[in-house]
GROMACS .gro file of C-alpha atoms in nm:
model
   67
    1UNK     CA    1   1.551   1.341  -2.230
    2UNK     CA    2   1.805   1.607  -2.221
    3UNK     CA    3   2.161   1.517  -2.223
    4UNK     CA    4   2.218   1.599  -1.848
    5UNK     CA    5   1.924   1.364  -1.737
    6UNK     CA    6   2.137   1.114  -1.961
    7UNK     CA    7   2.436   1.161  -1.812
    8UNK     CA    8   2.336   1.108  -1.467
    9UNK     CA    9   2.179   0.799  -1.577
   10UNK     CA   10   2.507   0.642  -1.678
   11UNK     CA   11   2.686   0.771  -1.385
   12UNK     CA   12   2.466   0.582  -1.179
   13UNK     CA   13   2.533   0.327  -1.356
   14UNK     CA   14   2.829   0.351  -1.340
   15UNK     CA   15   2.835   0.398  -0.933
   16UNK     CA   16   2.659   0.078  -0.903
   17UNK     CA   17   2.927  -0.100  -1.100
   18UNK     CA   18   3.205   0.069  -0.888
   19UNK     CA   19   3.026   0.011  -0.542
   20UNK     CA   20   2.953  -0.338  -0.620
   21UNK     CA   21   3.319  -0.359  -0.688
   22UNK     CA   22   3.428  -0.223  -0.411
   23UNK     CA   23   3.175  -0.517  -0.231
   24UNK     CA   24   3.321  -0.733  -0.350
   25UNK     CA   25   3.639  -0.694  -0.259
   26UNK     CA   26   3.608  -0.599   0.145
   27UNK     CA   27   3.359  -0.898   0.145
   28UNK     CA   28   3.709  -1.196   0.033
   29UNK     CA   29   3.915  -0.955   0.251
   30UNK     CA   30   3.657  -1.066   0.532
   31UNK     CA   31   3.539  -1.368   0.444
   32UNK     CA   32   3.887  -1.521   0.339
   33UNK     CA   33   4.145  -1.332   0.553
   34UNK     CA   34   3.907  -1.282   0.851
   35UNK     CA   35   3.960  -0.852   0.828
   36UNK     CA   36   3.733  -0.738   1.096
   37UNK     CA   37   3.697  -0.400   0.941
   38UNK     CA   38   3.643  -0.507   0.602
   39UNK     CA   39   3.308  -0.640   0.696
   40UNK     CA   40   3.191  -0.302   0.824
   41UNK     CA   41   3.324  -0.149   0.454
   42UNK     CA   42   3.131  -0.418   0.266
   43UNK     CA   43   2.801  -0.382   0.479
   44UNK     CA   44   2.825   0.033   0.397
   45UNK     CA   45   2.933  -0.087   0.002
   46UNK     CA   46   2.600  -0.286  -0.004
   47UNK     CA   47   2.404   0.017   0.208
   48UNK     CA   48   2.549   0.227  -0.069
   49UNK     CA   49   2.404  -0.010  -0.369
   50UNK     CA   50   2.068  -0.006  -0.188
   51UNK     CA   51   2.064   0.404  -0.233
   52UNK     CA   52   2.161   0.385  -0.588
   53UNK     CA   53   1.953   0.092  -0.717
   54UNK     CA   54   1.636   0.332  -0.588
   55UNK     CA   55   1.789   0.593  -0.751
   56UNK     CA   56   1.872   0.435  -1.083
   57UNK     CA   57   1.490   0.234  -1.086
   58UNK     CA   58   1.341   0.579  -1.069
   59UNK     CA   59   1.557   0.689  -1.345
   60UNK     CA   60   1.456   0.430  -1.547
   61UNK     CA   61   1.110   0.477  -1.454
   62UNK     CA   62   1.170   0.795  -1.561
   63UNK     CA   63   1.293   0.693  -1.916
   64UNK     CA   64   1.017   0.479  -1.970
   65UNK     CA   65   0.736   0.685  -1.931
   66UNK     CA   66   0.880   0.961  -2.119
   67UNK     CA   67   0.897   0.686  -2.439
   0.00000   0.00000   0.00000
C-alpha cells in the first residue's frame, strides 16, 4: 500500500476515536444534565461513526486483500 492509502487509514482511525469521543460526551451532558440539544449532537456523533466505520471496514478490506 502506498503511504497515502496508509495515512488515510489511520486518520480514520483516528476520526472514529475522536467522534466516539465527542459521543460520549453530548450523550452524560443529556443523559445526566437533561441538555436538550446535546442529544441532537450525540445522535449526529453516532450518524457520523456509522459513515466512518463503512469507510474504515472497506479500508481494511482493502488491506487484506492486497496481503
Amino acid at each position: 500500500l502506498s503511504i497515502k492509502k496508509e495515512n488515510n487509514m489511520t486518520e480514520t482511525h483516528l476520526q472514529i476515536k475522536a467522534q466516539f469521543e465527542e459521543y460520549l460526551a453530548e450523550n452524560e451532558k443529556f443523559e445526566n444534565k437533561g441538555v436538550k440539544a446535546s442529544a441532537a449532537r450525540a445522535r449526529k456523533a453516532l450518524g457520523e461513526l456509522g459513515k466512518l466505520a463503512k469507510t474504515r471496514r472497506a479500508e481494511i478490506q482493502e488491506k487484506k486483500n492486497s496481503l
